[in-house]
Amino acid sequence: MKLKRHIVAIDDNAGVRTALEILLAQRFATVITLPHPDKLRQSVAGNGIPDAILLDMNYRSRTNDGNEGLYWLGEIRKELPEVPVVLMTAFADIDLAVRGIKDGASDFNVKPWDNDRLIATLESVTSKNNHGKESKTTSAALMDWGVSESMSRLRELVEKIAPTDANVFITGENGTGKEVLAREIHRLSRRSNAGFLTVDLGSLPATLFESNCSVTGKAHLPALQPTVKENSPMLRAVHCFSMRSAISRRNYSPRCSPRCRPAASCQ
């Protein structure tokens, strides 16, 4: 069933716009694609304020630093401050993602995107009524628990651990809903009024991430310091996902790290 939401996707590549239109139209009632952010004002005048904007970060040829996207993010935030903006680029790194989040983006996705993750992201950021007031009913509806016994046990477990400060390590195949489950835990936690920052480590070279993270002590991510406090759950989580070094240097189990105290035994 389609959600009655209005999504605007902005990308200079016609092929990308077509792919996004086909994908997003399967889930959202209204999907409009634009070749450049300067067309957004005209779109809003003719079609109304969107529920979310998917914004590419590069528009000029041979430009991939993301500065154009950050500029247009700022312009959109000035005119439509309550509309969530999800940034998207093929040239992603941690610093660029953090800069985007600090400048007001709701989330950050990389190309080539994962279909399920992109839709889940847009569902999440649009789960607010009146462009800013969160509707717990709508948010809760995003998590379809089903009726099976195993999902009932999982729901009980999530509701038990969400209010605690325990680190949670979620494993599973691509497209099984790991991020959706993580967002549900965040929604039920005592930090639900704070931001939820995701970093897609699968899209980052191992050397880039390892250069910013220590497996022998605290995580060293200067770019994150203005956003999260030292030794916060975010930094502890980032530390936990430095898997390659953790496995090779400390003989961690590849499925269960001692620093990540999972809610249930790792399978």
mmCIF file of C-alpha atoms in Angstrom:
data_model
loop_
_atom_site.group_PDB
_atom_site.id
_atom_site.type_symbol
_atom_site.label_atom_id
_atom_site.label_comp_id
_atom_site.label_asym_id
_atom_site.label_seq_id
_atom_site.Cartn_x
_atom_site.Cartn_y
_atom_site.Cartn_z
ATOM 1 C CA MET A 1 0.000 0.000 0.000
ATOM 2 C CA LYS A 2 1.284 3.424 -0.955
ATOM 3 C CA LEU A 3 1.872 6.039 1.690
ATOM 4 C CA LYS A 4 0.125 9.364 1.098
ATOM 5 C CA ARG A 5 3.337 11.328 1.018
ATOM 6 C CA HIS A 6 4.879 13.752 -1.434
ATOM 7 C CA ILE A 7 8.557 13.176 -2.284
ATOM 8 C CA VAL A 8 10.736 15.450 -4.425
ATOM 9 C CA ALA A 9 13.967 13.919 -5.793
ATOM 10 C CA ILE A 10 16.567 16.289 -7.257
ATOM 11 C CA ASP A 11 19.381 14.939 -9.436
ATOM 12 C CA ASP A 12 21.054 16.214 -12.599
ATOM 13 C CA ASN A 13 21.322 12.720 -14.101
ATOM 14 C CA ALA A 14 18.233 11.804 -16.139
ATOM 15 C CA GLY A 15 18.836 8.076 -15.647
ATOM 16 C CA VAL A 16 19.014 8.489 -11.876
ATOM 17 C CA ARG A 17 15.807 10.540 -11.874
ATOM 18 C CA THR A 18 14.007 7.842 -13.844
ATOM 19 C CA ALA A 19 15.238 5.095 -11.526
ATOM 20 C CA LEU A 20 14.190 7.067 -8.454
ATOM 21 C CA GLU A 21 10.767 7.816 -9.902
ATOM 22 C CA ILE A 22 10.122 4.142 -10.666
ATOM 23 C CA LEU A 23 11.341 3.007 -7.245
ATOM 24 C CA LEU A 24 9.715 5.641 -5.048
ATOM 25 C CA ALA A 25 6.387 5.558 -6.901
ATOM 26 C CA GLN A 26 5.950 1.990 -5.658
ATOM 27 C CA ARG A 27 5.764 3.253 -2.063
ATOM 28 C CA PHE A 28 4.783 6.932 -2.114
ATOM 29 C CA ALA A 29 1.674 8.489 -3.633
ATOM 30 C CA THR A 30 3.393 11.511 -5.206
ATOM 31 C CA VAL A 31 6.941 11.507 -6.587
ATOM 32 C CA ILE A 32 8.343 14.486 -8.483
ATOM 33 C CA THR A 33 11.850 14.565 -9.958
ATOM 34 C CA LEU A 34 13.777 17.735 -10.757
ATOM 35 C CA PRO A 35 17.095 18.230 -12.623
ATOM 36 C CA HIS A 36 18.340 21.051 -10.388
ATOM 37 C CA PRO A 37 17.501 22.595 -6.993
ATOM 38 C CA ASP A 38 16.689 25.936 -8.632
ATOM 39 C CA LYS A 39 13.525 24.261 -9.985
ATOM 40 C CA LEU A 40 12.243 23.494 -6.487
ATOM 41 C CA ARG A 41 10.474 26.819 -5.907
ATOM 42 C CA GLN A 42 8.475 26.355 -9.107
ATOM 43 C CA SER A 43 7.585 22.803 -8.085
ATOM 44 C CA VAL A 44 6.377 23.924 -4.653
ATOM 45 C CA ALA A 45 4.239 26.639 -6.237
ATOM 46 C CA GLY A 46 2.566 24.139 -8.553
ATOM 47 C CA ASN A 47 2.444 20.982 -6.445
ATOM 48 C CA GLY A 48 2.612 22.125 -2.840
ATOM 49 C CA ILE A 49 5.161 21.624 -0.076
ATOM 50 C CA PRO A 50 6.696 18.138 -0.190
ATOM 51 C CA ASP A 51 6.946 15.795 2.780
ATOM 52 C CA ALA A 52 10.632 15.156 2.039
ATOM 53 C CA ILE A 53 13.343 16.166 -0.430
ATOM 54 C CA LEU A 54 16.010 13.795 -1.755
ATOM 55 C CA LEU A 55 18.920 16.025 -2.763
ATOM 56 C CA ASP A 56 21.942 15.105 -4.868
ATOM 57 C CA MET A 57 25.135 16.914 -3.821
ATOM 58 C CA ASN A 58 26.910 17.555 -7.144
ATOM 59 C CA TYR A 59 25.561 19.242 -10.292
ATOM 60 C CA ARG A 60 28.497 20.572 -12.270
ATOM 61 C CA SER A 61 30.650 18.226 -14.336
ATOM 62 C CA ARG A 62 33.911 17.090 -12.764
ATOM 63 C CA THR A 63 32.755 18.349 -9.365
ATOM 64 C CA ASN A 64 32.433 15.838 -6.554
ATOM 65 C CA ASP A 65 33.236 17.673 -3.310
ATOM 66 C CA GLY A 66 29.595 17.998 -2.262
ATOM 67 C CA ASN A 67 29.790 21.766 -1.678
ATOM 68 C CA GLU A 68 26.966 22.443 -4.133
ATOM 69 C CA GLY A 69 24.713 20.118 -2.198
ATOM 70 C CA LEU A 70 25.597 21.777 1.097
ATOM 71 C CA TYR A 71 24.866 25.210 -0.413
ATOM 72 C CA TRP A 72 21.459 24.138 -1.703
ATOM 73 C CA LEU A 73 20.728 22.377 1.569
ATOM 74 C CA GLY A 74 21.175 25.729 3.288
ATOM 75 C CA GLU A 75 18.912 27.483 0.773
ATOM 76 C CA ILE A 76 16.200 24.848 1.165
ATOM 77 C CA ARG A 77 16.408 25.051 4.950
ATOM 78 C CA LYS A 78 15.861 28.812 4.739
ATOM 79 C CA GLU A 79 12.693 28.547 2.653
ATOM 80 C CA LEU A 80 11.333 25.181 3.851
ATOM 81 C CA PRO A 81 12.788 24.738 7.349
ATOM 82 C CA GLU A 82 10.312 22.043 8.379
ATOM 83 C CA VAL A 83 10.809 19.794 5.347
ATOM 84 C CA PRO A 84 13.331 16.978 5.935
ATOM 85 C CA VAL A 85 16.164 16.778 3.398
ATOM 86 C CA VAL A 86 17.993 13.525 2.660
ATOM 87 C CA LEU A 87 21.363 14.030 0.968
ATOM 88 C CA MET A 88 22.660 11.607 -1.646
ATOM 89 C CA THR A 89 25.996 11.333 -3.442
ATOM 90 C CA ALA A 90 28.284 8.806 -5.085
ATOM 91 C CA PHE A 91 31.324 10.461 -3.475
ATOM 92 C CA ALA A 92 30.722 9.866 0.224
ATOM 93 C CA ASP A 93 32.977 10.092 3.243
ATOM 94 C CA ILE A 94 32.403 10.488 6.960
ATOM 95 C CA ASP A 95 33.326 14.184 7.055
ATOM 96 C CA LEU A 96 30.853 15.033 4.274
ATOM 97 C CA ALA A 97 28.068 13.073 5.982
ATOM 98 C CA VAL A 98 28.712 14.806 9.302
ATOM 99 C CA ARG A 99 28.815 18.257 7.644
ATOM 100 C CA GLY A 100 25.480 17.551 6.003
ATOM 101 C CA ILE A 101 23.861 16.422 9.253
ATOM 102 C CA LYS A 102 25.272 19.457 11.098
ATOM 103 C CA ASP A 103 23.861 21.744 8.389
ATOM 104 C CA GLY A 104 20.381 20.341 8.885
ATOM 105 C CA ALA A 105 20.049 17.245 6.700
ATOM 106 C CA SER A 106 17.860 14.513 8.146
ATOM 107 C CA ASP A 107 19.881 11.639 6.692
ATOM 108 C CA PHE A 108 22.579 10.714 4.193
ATOM 109 C CA ASN A 109 22.537 8.038 1.478
ATOM 110 C CA VAL A 110 25.143 6.935 -1.035
ATOM 111 C CA LYS A 111 24.959 5.901 -4.676
ATOM 112 C CA PRO A 112 24.415 3.261 -5.791
ATOM 113 C CA TRP A 113 21.687 3.143 -3.170
ATOM 114 C CA ASP A 114 20.092 0.136 -1.518
ATOM 115 C CA ASN A 115 16.407 0.229 -2.485
ATOM 116 C CA ASP A 116 15.068 -0.992 0.847
ATOM 117 C CA ARG A 117 17.315 1.308 2.840
ATOM 118 C CA LEU A 118 16.417 4.373 0.773
ATOM 119 C CA ILE A 119 12.686 3.737 1.106
ATOM 120 C CA ALA A 120 13.053 3.049 4.840
ATOM 121 C CA THR A 121 14.966 6.312 5.236
ATOM 122 C CA LEU A 122 12.281 8.329 3.467
ATOM 123 C CA GLU A 123 9.553 6.581 5.440
ATOM 124 C CA SER A 124 11.344 7.482 8.641
ATOM 125 C CA VAL A 125 11.987 11.153 7.897
ATOM 126 C CA THR A 126 8.414 11.644 6.665
ATOM 127 C CA SER A 127 6.893 10.061 9.762
ATOM 128 C CA LYS A 128 6.136 13.504 11.176
ATOM 129 C CA ASN A 129 2.802 15.213 10.911
ATOM 130 C CA ASN A 130 2.453 18.931 10.232
ATOM 131 C CA HIS A 131 6.083 19.098 8.999
ATOM 132 C CA GLY A 132 7.794 18.742 12.349
ATOM 133 C CA LYS A 133 5.539 17.365 15.088
ATOM 134 C CA GLU A 134 6.238 13.701 15.406
ATOM 135 C CA SER A 135 3.306 11.389 15.319
ATOM 136 C CA LYS A 136 4.060 8.382 17.474
ATOM 137 C CA THR A 137 1.181 6.525 15.866
ATOM 138 C CA THR A 138 2.611 7.002 12.383
ATOM 139 C CA SER A 139 6.136 6.208 13.566
ATOM 140 C CA ALA A 140 4.985 3.062 15.290
ATOM 141 C CA ALA A 141 3.100 2.011 12.168
ATOM 142 C CA LEU A 142 6.372 1.945 10.229
ATOM 143 C CA MET A 143 7.453 -1.066 12.256
ATOM 144 C CA ASP A 144 5.302 -3.939 11.044
ATOM 145 C CA TRP A 145 5.872 -6.651 13.630
ATOM 146 C CA GLY A 146 3.597 -9.232 12.066
ATOM 147 C CA VAL A 147 2.022 -12.043 14.074
ATOM 148 C CA SER A 148 4.707 -14.739 14.184
ATOM 149 C CA GLU A 149 6.029 -16.040 17.493
ATOM 150 C CA SER A 150 9.631 -15.109 16.639
ATOM 151 C CA MET A 151 8.677 -11.499 15.852
ATOM 152 C CA SER A 152 6.672 -11.293 19.057
ATOM 153 C CA ARG A 153 9.756 -12.374 21.016
ATOM 154 C CA LEU A 154 11.858 -9.818 19.146
ATOM 155 C CA ARG A 155 9.355 -7.065 19.920
ATOM 156 C CA GLU A 156 9.393 -7.935 23.620
ATOM 157 C CA LEU A 157 13.188 -7.845 23.564
ATOM 158 C CA VAL A 158 13.280 -4.456 21.796
ATOM 159 C CA GLU A 159 10.799 -2.941 24.248
ATOM 160 C CA LYS A 160 12.896 -4.266 27.129
ATOM 161 C CA ILE A 161 16.297 -2.983 25.995
ATOM 162 C CA ALA A 162 15.268 0.297 24.318
ATOM 163 C CA PRO A 163 15.034 2.338 27.560
ATOM 164 C CA THR A 164 18.459 1.098 28.729
ATOM 165 C CA ASP A 165 21.997 2.275 27.897
ATOM 166 C CA ALA A 166 23.054 -1.152 26.584
ATOM 167 C CA ASN A 167 24.941 -1.303 23.285
ATOM 168 C CA VAL A 168 23.006 -3.282 20.682
ATOM 169 C CA PHE A 169 24.596 -5.121 17.765
ATOM 170 C CA ILE A 170 22.099 -6.061 15.007
ATOM 171 C CA THR A 171 23.160 -8.554 12.329
ATOM 172 C CA GLY A 172 21.367 -9.815 9.241
ATOM 173 C CA GLU A 173 21.390 -10.027 5.468
ATOM 174 C CA ASN A 174 20.920 -6.970 3.255
ATOM 175 C CA GLY A 175 17.313 -5.819 3.116
ATOM 176 C CA THR A 176 16.141 -7.614 6.262
ATOM 177 C CA GLY A 177 15.378 -4.373 8.104
ATOM 178 C CA LYS A 178 18.355 -3.828 10.409
ATOM 179 C CA GLU A 179 18.150 -0.053 10.178
ATOM 180 C CA VAL A 180 14.360 -0.079 10.583
ATOM 181 C CA LEU A 181 14.816 -2.081 13.786
ATOM 182 C CA ALA A 182 17.548 0.304 14.977
ATOM 183 C CA ARG A 183 15.262 3.283 14.386
ATOM 184 C CA GLU A 184 12.483 1.572 16.338
ATOM 185 C CA ILE A 185 14.872 1.042 19.269
ATOM 186 C CA HIS A 186 15.815 4.724 19.068
ATOM 187 C CA ARG A 187 12.139 5.748 18.943
ATOM 188 C CA LEU A 188 11.432 3.822 22.132
ATOM 189 C CA SER A 189 14.589 4.999 23.905
ATOM 190 C CA ARG A 190 15.080 7.889 26.308
ATOM 191 C CA ARG A 191 16.958 9.654 23.487
ATOM 192 C CA SER A 192 13.997 9.642 21.086
ATOM 193 C CA ASN A 193 13.899 13.454 21.040
ATOM 194 C CA ALA A 194 17.527 13.592 19.879
ATOM 195 C CA GLY A 195 18.812 12.990 16.369
ATOM 196 C CA PHE A 196 19.457 9.563 14.861
ATOM 197 C CA LEU A 197 22.656 9.551 12.806
ATOM 198 C CA THR A 198 23.381 6.689 10.405
ATOM 199 C CA VAL A 199 26.711 6.041 8.712
ATOM 200 C CA ASP A 200 26.720 3.532 5.851
ATOM 201 C CA LEU A 201 30.090 1.872 6.485
ATOM 202 C CA GLY A 202 29.616 -0.511 3.579
ATOM 203 C CA SER A 203 30.080 2.391 1.183
ATOM 204 C CA LEU A 204 33.337 3.586 2.770
ATOM 205 C CA PRO A 205 36.793 2.159 2.061
ATOM 206 C CA ALA A 206 38.135 0.274 5.077
ATOM 207 C CA THR A 207 41.290 2.383 5.155
ATOM 208 C CA LEU A 208 39.294 5.618 5.328
ATOM 209 C CA PHE A 209 37.261 4.483 8.305
ATOM 210 C CA GLU A 210 40.156 2.783 10.092
ATOM 211 C CA SER A 211 42.228 5.958 9.824
ATOM 212 C CA ASN A 212 39.631 7.730 11.963
ATOM 213 C CA CYS A 213 38.970 5.028 14.529
ATOM 214 C CA SER A 214 41.139 3.376 17.188
ATOM 215 C CA VAL A 215 40.459 -0.200 18.278
ATOM 216 C CA THR A 216 42.768 -0.010 21.263
ATOM 217 C CA GLY A 217 41.143 2.914 23.016
ATOM 218 C CA LYS A 218 38.451 5.484 22.510
ATOM 219 C CA ALA A 219 37.264 6.367 19.020
ATOM 220 C CA HIS A 220 39.047 9.331 17.472
ATOM 221 C CA LEU A 221 36.604 11.108 15.205
ATOM 222 C CA PRO A 222 37.239 14.859 15.463
ATOM 223 C CA ALA A 223 34.560 15.633 12.899
ATOM 224 C CA LEU A 224 31.911 14.074 15.119
ATOM 225 C CA GLN A 225 32.896 15.939 18.264
ATOM 226 C CA PRO A 226 30.610 18.942 17.662
ATOM 227 C CA THR A 227 27.704 16.535 17.122
ATOM 228 C CA VAL A 228 28.176 13.882 19.811
ATOM 229 C CA LYS A 229 29.915 13.870 23.155
ATOM 230 C CA GLU A 230 33.029 11.834 23.879
ATOM 231 C CA ASN A 231 32.285 8.244 24.900
ATOM 232 C CA SER A 232 28.647 8.713 23.880
ATOM 233 C CA PRO A 233 26.677 5.728 22.513
ATOM 234 C CA MET A 234 27.359 7.047 18.986
ATOM 235 C CA LEU A 235 31.124 6.903 19.436
ATOM 236 C CA ARG A 236 30.928 3.547 21.185
ATOM 237 C CA ALA A 237 28.840 2.239 18.281
ATOM 238 C CA VAL A 238 31.335 3.568 15.747
ATOM 239 C CA HIS A 239 34.097 1.862 17.720
ATOM 240 C CA CYS A 240 32.206 -1.425 17.617
ATOM 241 C CA PHE A 241 31.854 -1.405 13.853
ATOM 242 C CA SER A 242 35.573 -1.109 13.177
ATOM 243 C CA MET A 243 35.440 -4.820 12.467
ATOM 244 C CA ARG A 244 38.397 -5.613 10.316
ATOM 245 C CA SER A 245 40.973 -4.280 12.743
ATOM 246 C CA ALA A 246 39.043 -5.595 15.722
ATOM 247 C CA ILE A 247 39.028 -9.108 14.337
ATOM 248 C CA SER A 248 42.654 -9.097 13.176
ATOM 249 C CA ARG A 249 44.225 -7.321 16.157
ATOM 250 C CA ARG A 250 42.196 -8.585 19.067
ATOM 251 C CA ASN A 251 40.872 -11.904 17.802
ATOM 252 C CA TYR A 252 37.272 -10.761 18.222
ATOM 253 C CA SER A 253 34.616 -13.151 17.025
ATOM 254 C CA PRO A 254 33.433 -11.849 13.637
ATOM 255 C CA ARG A 255 29.836 -12.252 14.805
ATOM 256 C CA CYS A 256 30.032 -10.949 18.345
ATOM 257 C CA SER A 257 32.372 -8.299 19.752
ATOM 258 C CA PRO A 258 32.871 -8.123 23.554
ATOM 259 C CA ARG A 259 32.568 -4.321 23.334
ATOM 260 C CA CYS A 260 29.128 -4.640 21.731
ATOM 261 C CA ARG A 261 26.949 -6.135 24.416
ATOM 262 C CA PRO A 262 24.137 -7.522 22.233
ATOM 263 C CA ALA A 263 20.634 -7.832 23.557
ATOM 264 C CA ALA A 264 20.629 -11.512 22.683
ATOM 265 C CA SER A 265 23.288 -14.085 21.941
ATOM 266 C CA CYS A 266 24.925 -13.518 18.576
ATOM 267 C CA GLN A 267 23.882 -16.118 16.083
#
